């Protein structure tokens, strides 16, 4: 099991052999790669080994990159194709991998080699990677001694274990819920959702319809089902997932103790490193200067949004009472009331638009935008995959020397059991001028969503239908992918998304969302599932009029999450109990929220971004980067006004590609932004885009 021939995780000759990787491959592969990386670490830290960037990279980085790629493949499969056997193999290897990376980052000998390097001899990319590495050694505990160093290492291993268990509990709690209902219960629910839930019940030999807590089922039921009792049942199950409030057997997935322990361990880590609290540690490599600056930014945004949110709620209450006969709306009523108000006010429904957004047409339209703006081409490619619905593509660029491969990506669009909820982009490998053979390694990315599958109608399987929100999600994740794949940086640690400040990494993703609201763009990516007709302009105009519907409420919701996260991690003493976590959340809601959930709600228990996803004391990044992305997109709006054409301005796209996407993490994000816009960002474009100017 220790050769590429008999273990696909040890085969680095090309793309990962996802169709061949099995749980029993994990332990021998990771064991072999850890031994190889350990040997490399010992070699480069020996007294006689030169303190030179290229020498260290050729020996150590080549070995650790192999480990990263193999472990990345295992982690990816654990997220999209979870089985008991794979989960066990992943959890068995997790402490070993964590221990190695912790030890590497805290190795005093390696730190000394980096300190001894002649930085003046490095190129700009290497110099930026070196600055990041020096900062990383300090944050990784390289300056700690004795018991403190040992304790720091244990903290890293325990936190990795807890984060993984948190994620597993959230997935298992979601997957464990099934509710079988009659057709009468689903009155008002769109036909395609009814067809999918009926097919799910039939597949299990059950009568009626099978409902789950996955978004393609949960959200339309909450928006459209006329039965308040059904909405309440689903709502309660959804907001109590992985908590002490879950019903019956599902309470075994309770994340309360995990959250409390994680917060205590993070606080201890910060103290060991000489910081006040974990928020200080989190912000060291970010654009924001301090937790106080972030809290001020969020509270200022809340103040600006609050009048709009209060008006949103007033409108909802009046409409509910006058038109729906709901005099005292409950939390599970708001999505339903909101959808009905939108239909009444703008004379259209999200479900009216959905038949026009067939997945193949949307994807073709997205590719056309990218090809036009960034002067590349995208076409289907072939690679081993982990599920039949996964697609693989390549991005190419025409050069004087011929066609050049820029990057490749996997697209896994459909929701299913064993797949983590939400949407994300991850890297398979980075662009890298390899120090071992001098070749340029091209970047490869994962783009993962959780959309509904196509349903069978009259014996014919239709293509998947996307909501407009699904389209925005797809564009968002593709923006991340472009940041990773269009980079021209040759140094792996600052190539693509690597080395980009966390609170700037959402700029390219949120930037892409804007095109979902442009008629000249949208009309080319719609085709009615039955007739093939494009989206009518009249319907688009209604969509556009409704774009900022409840934007005040939505902004306050994001501020609530962000402020809760930052305050949770910036307390002088750790919030080390479930009661304390909920109490802080209640304080935040009292300050910024205009709608309160019921006492049994436990949203922190599935807040995977901050407890299992790297956004701890960093969730504010979405709003922070939104300022950057809105201002960046304003450059395309300005170009469109100047030319009288669409926002698909090639010259502006080229400048954006060269200054932001191609630069990756090779320089501070503010430098890249100023290179594109010629100035620092302002808040005006964001407020204008969200109807709050």
PDB file of C-alpha atoms in Angstrom, residues 507-693:
ATOM      1  CA  UNK A 507     -13.767  40.214  -2.818  1.00  0.00           C
ATOM      2  CA  UNK A 508     -13.625  38.185  -6.080  1.00  0.00           C
ATOM      3  CA  UNK A 509     -16.552  35.955  -5.048  1.00  0.00           C
ATOM      4  CA  UNK A 510     -18.897  38.774  -4.057  1.00  0.00           C
ATOM      5  CA  UNK A 511     -17.764  40.750  -7.101  1.00  0.00           C
ATOM      6  CA  UNK A 512     -19.091  38.037  -9.424  1.00  0.00           C
ATOM      7  CA  UNK A 513     -22.539  38.126  -7.789  1.00  0.00           C
ATOM      8  CA  UNK A 514     -23.202  41.554  -9.315  1.00  0.00           C
ATOM      9  CA  UNK A 515     -23.473  40.152 -12.831  1.00  0.00           C
ATOM     10  CA  UNK A 516     -26.550  38.170 -11.762  1.00  0.00           C
ATOM     11  CA  UNK A 517     -28.456  41.472 -11.763  1.00  0.00           C
ATOM     12  CA  UNK A 518     -27.432  42.702 -15.244  1.00  0.00           C
ATOM     13  CA  UNK A 519     -29.997  42.270 -18.039  1.00  0.00           C
ATOM     14  CA  UNK A 520     -27.347  42.081 -20.770  1.00  0.00           C
ATOM     15  CA  UNK A 521     -25.820  39.179 -18.875  1.00  0.00           C
ATOM     16  CA  UNK A 522     -28.897  37.416 -17.563  1.00  0.00           C
ATOM     17  CA  UNK A 523     -30.811  37.268 -20.846  1.00  0.00           C
ATOM     18  CA  UNK A 524     -28.127  34.991 -22.303  1.00  0.00           C
ATOM     19  CA  UNK A 525     -28.274  32.464 -19.458  1.00  0.00           C
ATOM     20  CA  UNK A 526     -31.993  31.730 -19.274  1.00  0.00           C
ATOM     21  CA  UNK A 527     -34.096  29.197 -21.155  1.00  0.00           C
ATOM     22  CA  UNK A 528     -37.510  28.001 -19.969  1.00  0.00           C
ATOM     23  CA  UNK A 529     -37.405  24.314 -19.104  1.00  0.00           C
ATOM     24  CA  UNK A 530     -40.544  23.567 -21.183  1.00  0.00           C
ATOM     25  CA  UNK A 531     -40.502  26.130 -24.007  1.00  0.00           C
ATOM     26  CA  UNK A 532     -36.849  27.179 -24.274  1.00  0.00           C
ATOM     27  CA  UNK A 533     -37.926  30.834 -24.198  1.00  0.00           C
ATOM     28  CA  UNK A 534     -35.562  33.320 -22.530  1.00  0.00           C
ATOM     29  CA  UNK A 535     -36.547  35.220 -19.404  1.00  0.00           C
ATOM     30  CA  UNK A 536     -38.954  38.038 -20.418  1.00  0.00           C
ATOM     31  CA  UNK A 537     -37.634  41.554 -19.830  1.00  0.00           C
ATOM     32  CA  UNK A 538     -40.809  42.369 -17.911  1.00  0.00           C
ATOM     33  CA  UNK A 539     -40.094  39.586 -15.422  1.00  0.00           C
ATOM     34  CA  UNK A 540     -36.476  40.695 -15.062  1.00  0.00           C
ATOM     35  CA  UNK A 541     -37.584  44.261 -14.328  1.00  0.00           C
ATOM     36  CA  UNK A 542     -39.785  42.915 -11.515  1.00  0.00           C
ATOM     37  CA  UNK A 543     -36.818  40.948 -10.164  1.00  0.00           C
ATOM     38  CA  UNK A 544     -34.644  44.034 -10.264  1.00  0.00           C
ATOM     39  CA  UNK A 545     -37.291  46.113  -8.499  1.00  0.00           C
ATOM     40  CA  UNK A 546     -37.359  43.459  -5.771  1.00  0.00           C
ATOM     41  CA  UNK A 547     -33.552  43.123  -5.566  1.00  0.00           C
ATOM     42  CA  UNK A 548     -33.267  45.002  -2.287  1.00  0.00           C
ATOM     43  CA  UNK A 549     -36.474  43.584  -0.818  1.00  0.00           C
ATOM     44  CA  UNK A 550     -35.726  43.171   2.906  1.00  0.00           C
ATOM     45  CA  UNK A 551     -32.074  44.206   2.405  1.00  0.00           C
ATOM     46  CA  UNK A 552     -32.208  46.001   5.756  1.00  0.00           C
ATOM     47  CA  UNK A 553     -33.258  42.790   7.511  1.00  0.00           C
ATOM     48  CA  UNK A 554     -30.647  40.752   5.659  1.00  0.00           C
ATOM     49  CA  UNK A 555     -27.871  43.218   6.510  1.00  0.00           C
ATOM     50  CA  UNK A 556     -28.762  43.164  10.205  1.00  0.00           C
ATOM     51  CA  UNK A 557     -28.810  39.355  10.121  1.00  0.00           C
ATOM     52  CA  UNK A 558     -25.226  39.269   8.802  1.00  0.00           C
ATOM     53  CA  UNK A 559     -24.151  41.942  11.295  1.00  0.00           C
ATOM     54  CA  UNK A 560     -25.721  39.851  14.078  1.00  0.00           C
ATOM     55  CA  UNK A 561     -23.682  36.782  13.113  1.00  0.00           C
ATOM     56  CA  UNK A 562     -20.501  38.823  12.656  1.00  0.00           C
ATOM     57  CA  UNK A 563     -20.807  40.799  15.894  1.00  0.00           C
ATOM     58  CA  UNK A 564     -21.662  37.647  17.870  1.00  0.00           C
ATOM     59  CA  UNK A 565     -18.567  35.917  16.462  1.00  0.00           C
ATOM     60  CA  UNK A 566     -16.208  38.831  17.184  1.00  0.00           C
ATOM     61  CA  UNK A 567     -17.531  39.486  20.707  1.00  0.00           C
ATOM     62  CA  UNK A 568     -17.519  35.748  21.470  1.00  0.00           C
ATOM     63  CA  UNK A 569     -13.798  35.625  20.746  1.00  0.00           C
ATOM     64  CA  UNK A 570     -12.817  38.950  22.342  1.00  0.00           C
ATOM     65  CA  UNK A 571     -14.043  38.486  25.921  1.00  0.00           C
ATOM     66  CA  UNK A 572     -11.411  38.999  28.647  1.00  0.00           C
ATOM     67  CA  UNK A 573     -12.261  35.490  29.905  1.00  0.00           C
ATOM     68  CA  UNK A 574     -13.454  32.656  27.644  1.00  0.00           C
ATOM     69  CA  UNK A 575     -17.191  32.066  27.236  1.00  0.00           C
ATOM     70  CA  UNK A 576     -16.961  28.484  28.419  1.00  0.00           C
ATOM     71  CA  UNK A 577     -20.565  27.325  28.780  1.00  0.00           C
ATOM     72  CA  UNK A 578     -23.584  26.852  26.564  1.00  0.00           C
ATOM     73  CA  UNK A 579     -25.521  29.295  28.751  1.00  0.00           C
ATOM     74  CA  UNK A 580     -22.808  31.914  28.317  1.00  0.00           C
ATOM     75  CA  UNK A 581     -22.798  31.513  24.531  1.00  0.00           C
ATOM     76  CA  UNK A 582     -26.573  31.906  24.317  1.00  0.00           C
ATOM     77  CA  UNK A 583     -26.526  34.835  26.733  1.00  0.00           C
ATOM     78  CA  UNK A 584     -24.002  36.705  24.577  1.00  0.00           C
ATOM     79  CA  UNK A 585     -26.036  35.993  21.462  1.00  0.00           C
ATOM     80  CA  UNK A 586     -29.110  37.363  23.238  1.00  0.00           C
ATOM     81  CA  UNK A 587     -27.189  40.564  24.082  1.00  0.00           C
ATOM     82  CA  UNK A 588     -26.149  40.958  20.444  1.00  0.00           C
ATOM     83  CA  UNK A 589     -29.719  40.426  19.256  1.00  0.00           C
ATOM     84  CA  UNK A 590     -31.009  42.957  21.771  1.00  0.00           C
ATOM     85  CA  UNK A 591     -28.559  45.444  20.281  1.00  0.00           C
ATOM     86  CA  UNK A 592     -28.985  44.887  16.528  1.00  0.00           C
ATOM     87  CA  UNK A 593     -31.883  42.534  15.703  1.00  0.00           C
ATOM     88  CA  UNK A 594     -35.421  43.664  14.888  1.00  0.00           C
ATOM     89  CA  UNK A 595     -36.883  40.131  14.947  1.00  0.00           C
ATOM     90  CA  UNK A 596     -36.259  37.715  17.812  1.00  0.00           C
ATOM     91  CA  UNK A 597     -36.283  33.888  17.496  1.00  0.00           C
ATOM     92  CA  UNK A 598     -37.962  31.634  20.090  1.00  0.00           C
ATOM     93  CA  UNK A 599     -36.092  30.649  23.244  1.00  0.00           C
ATOM     94  CA  UNK A 600     -35.487  27.129  21.922  1.00  0.00           C
ATOM     95  CA  UNK A 601     -33.534  28.362  18.877  1.00  0.00           C
ATOM     96  CA  UNK A 602     -29.922  27.166  18.844  1.00  0.00           C
ATOM     97  CA  UNK A 603     -28.337  28.675  15.718  1.00  0.00           C
ATOM     98  CA  UNK A 604     -24.772  28.673  17.170  1.00  0.00           C
ATOM     99  CA  UNK A 605     -24.864  24.872  17.302  1.00  0.00           C
ATOM    100  CA  UNK A 606     -24.614  24.637  13.497  1.00  0.00           C
ATOM    101  CA  UNK A 607     -22.550  27.815  12.969  1.00  0.00           C
ATOM    102  CA  UNK A 608     -19.869  25.757  11.247  1.00  0.00           C
ATOM    103  CA  UNK A 609     -18.109  28.805   9.792  1.00  0.00           C
ATOM    104  CA  UNK A 610     -16.767  29.793  13.210  1.00  0.00           C
ATOM    105  CA  UNK A 611     -16.636  26.440  14.998  1.00  0.00           C
ATOM    106  CA  UNK A 612     -15.376  24.207  12.176  1.00  0.00           C
ATOM    107  CA  UNK A 613     -14.620  26.336   9.133  1.00  0.00           C
ATOM    108  CA  UNK A 614     -11.793  28.787   9.781  1.00  0.00           C
ATOM    109  CA  UNK A 615     -13.951  31.910  10.210  1.00  0.00           C
ATOM    110  CA  UNK A 616     -13.575  32.194  14.006  1.00  0.00           C
ATOM    111  CA  UNK A 617     -13.303  35.920  14.809  1.00  0.00           C
ATOM    112  CA  UNK A 618     -13.453  36.321  11.050  1.00  0.00           C
ATOM    113  CA  UNK A 619     -17.095  36.072   9.991  1.00  0.00           C
ATOM    114  CA  UNK A 620     -17.127  39.860   9.624  1.00  0.00           C
ATOM    115  CA  UNK A 621     -14.992  39.243   6.512  1.00  0.00           C
ATOM    116  CA  UNK A 622     -18.127  38.863   4.387  1.00  0.00           C
ATOM    117  CA  UNK A 623     -19.325  42.401   5.162  1.00  0.00           C
ATOM    118  CA  UNK A 624     -15.779  43.833   5.145  1.00  0.00           C
ATOM    119  CA  UNK A 625     -15.021  42.374   1.704  1.00  0.00           C
ATOM    120  CA  UNK A 626     -18.449  43.467   0.434  1.00  0.00           C
ATOM    121  CA  UNK A 627     -17.234  47.063   0.680  1.00  0.00           C
ATOM    122  CA  UNK A 628     -14.265  46.136  -1.534  1.00  0.00           C
ATOM    123  CA  UNK A 629     -16.287  44.089  -4.014  1.00  0.00           C
ATOM    124  CA  UNK A 630     -19.044  46.676  -4.445  1.00  0.00           C
ATOM    125  CA  UNK A 631     -16.481  49.406  -5.077  1.00  0.00           C
ATOM    126  CA  UNK A 632     -14.598  47.167  -7.512  1.00  0.00           C
ATOM    127  CA  UNK A 633     -17.782  46.435  -9.438  1.00  0.00           C
ATOM    128  CA  UNK A 634     -18.551  50.164  -9.556  1.00  0.00           C
ATOM    129  CA  UNK A 635     -15.578  50.445 -11.948  1.00  0.00           C
ATOM    130  CA  UNK A 636     -17.493  48.259 -14.429  1.00  0.00           C
ATOM    131  CA  UNK A 637     -20.628  50.359 -13.951  1.00  0.00           C
ATOM    132  CA  UNK A 638     -18.607  53.500 -14.657  1.00  0.00           C
ATOM    133  CA  UNK A 639     -17.137  51.931 -17.804  1.00  0.00           C
ATOM    134  CA  UNK A 640     -20.640  50.936 -18.975  1.00  0.00           C
ATOM    135  CA  UNK A 641     -21.936  54.485 -18.503  1.00  0.00           C
ATOM    136  CA  UNK A 642     -18.959  55.924 -20.353  1.00  0.00           C
ATOM    137  CA  UNK A 643     -19.288  53.547 -23.319  1.00  0.00           C
ATOM    138  CA  UNK A 644     -23.053  53.174 -23.416  1.00  0.00           C
ATOM    139  CA  UNK A 645     -22.579  49.380 -23.490  1.00  0.00           C
ATOM    140  CA  UNK A 646     -22.895  46.628 -20.879  1.00  0.00           C
ATOM    141  CA  UNK A 647     -20.789  46.056 -17.763  1.00  0.00           C
ATOM    142  CA  UNK A 648     -18.931  43.310 -19.651  1.00  0.00           C
ATOM    143  CA  UNK A 649     -16.168  45.789 -20.453  1.00  0.00           C
ATOM    144  CA  UNK A 650     -13.107  43.881 -21.627  1.00  0.00           C
ATOM    145  CA  UNK A 651     -10.574  46.615 -20.833  1.00  0.00           C
ATOM    146  CA  UNK A 652     -11.847  46.946 -17.240  1.00  0.00           C
ATOM    147  CA  UNK A 653     -11.995  43.146 -16.966  1.00  0.00           C
ATOM    148  CA  UNK A 654      -8.381  42.891 -18.092  1.00  0.00           C
ATOM    149  CA  UNK A 655      -7.302  45.480 -15.519  1.00  0.00           C
ATOM    150  CA  UNK A 656      -9.244  43.677 -12.769  1.00  0.00           C
ATOM    151  CA  UNK A 657      -7.754  40.333 -13.798  1.00  0.00           C
ATOM    152  CA  UNK A 658      -4.198  41.652 -13.846  1.00  0.00           C
ATOM    153  CA  UNK A 659      -4.315  43.710 -10.636  1.00  0.00           C
ATOM    154  CA  UNK A 660      -6.460  41.486  -8.398  1.00  0.00           C
ATOM    155  CA  UNK A 661      -6.986  37.955  -9.737  1.00  0.00           C
ATOM    156  CA  UNK A 662      -3.528  37.359 -11.202  1.00  0.00           C
ATOM    157  CA  UNK A 663      -1.745  38.981  -8.235  1.00  0.00           C
ATOM    158  CA  UNK A 664      -3.240  36.495  -5.742  1.00  0.00           C
ATOM    159  CA  UNK A 665      -1.607  36.817  -2.333  1.00  0.00           C
ATOM    160  CA  UNK A 666       1.700  38.146  -3.671  1.00  0.00           C
ATOM    161  CA  UNK A 667       1.063  41.582  -2.130  1.00  0.00           C
ATOM    162  CA  UNK A 668      -1.311  43.069   0.493  1.00  0.00           C
ATOM    163  CA  UNK A 669      -4.925  43.141  -0.676  1.00  0.00           C
ATOM    164  CA  UNK A 670      -5.145  46.911  -0.229  1.00  0.00           C
ATOM    165  CA  UNK A 671      -2.238  47.346  -2.662  1.00  0.00           C
ATOM    166  CA  UNK A 672      -4.056  45.207  -5.231  1.00  0.00           C
ATOM    167  CA  UNK A 673      -7.287  47.141  -4.733  1.00  0.00           C
ATOM    168  CA  UNK A 674      -5.541  50.490  -5.128  1.00  0.00           C
ATOM    169  CA  UNK A 675      -3.749  49.206  -8.230  1.00  0.00           C
ATOM    170  CA  UNK A 676      -7.192  48.522  -9.724  1.00  0.00           C
ATOM    171  CA  UNK A 677      -9.178  51.531  -8.489  1.00  0.00           C
ATOM    172  CA  UNK A 678      -6.408  54.076  -7.975  1.00  0.00           C
ATOM    173  CA  UNK A 679      -7.629  54.796  -4.440  1.00  0.00           C
ATOM    174  CA  UNK A 680      -8.802  53.144  -1.217  1.00  0.00           C
ATOM    175  CA  UNK A 681     -12.348  51.684  -1.106  1.00  0.00           C
ATOM    176  CA  UNK A 682     -15.427  53.621   0.008  1.00  0.00           C
ATOM    177  CA  UNK A 683     -18.743  52.490   1.527  1.00  0.00           C
ATOM    178  CA  UNK A 684     -20.923  54.397  -0.963  1.00  0.00           C
ATOM    179  CA  UNK A 685     -21.148  51.713  -3.669  1.00  0.00           C
ATOM    180  CA  UNK A 686     -22.225  49.021  -1.178  1.00  0.00           C
ATOM    181  CA  UNK A 687     -24.980  51.166   0.319  1.00  0.00           C
ATOM    182  CA  UNK A 688     -26.159  52.133  -3.180  1.00  0.00           C
ATOM    183  CA  UNK A 689     -26.193  48.506  -4.382  1.00  0.00           C
ATOM    184  CA  UNK A 690     -28.270  47.502  -1.358  1.00  0.00           C
ATOM    185  CA  UNK A 691     -30.756  50.348  -1.669  1.00  0.00           C
ATOM    186  CA  UNK A 692     -29.601  52.013   1.535  1.00  0.00           C
ATOM    187  CA  UNK A 693     -27.828  55.048   0.097  1.00  0.00           C
TER     188      UNK A 693
END
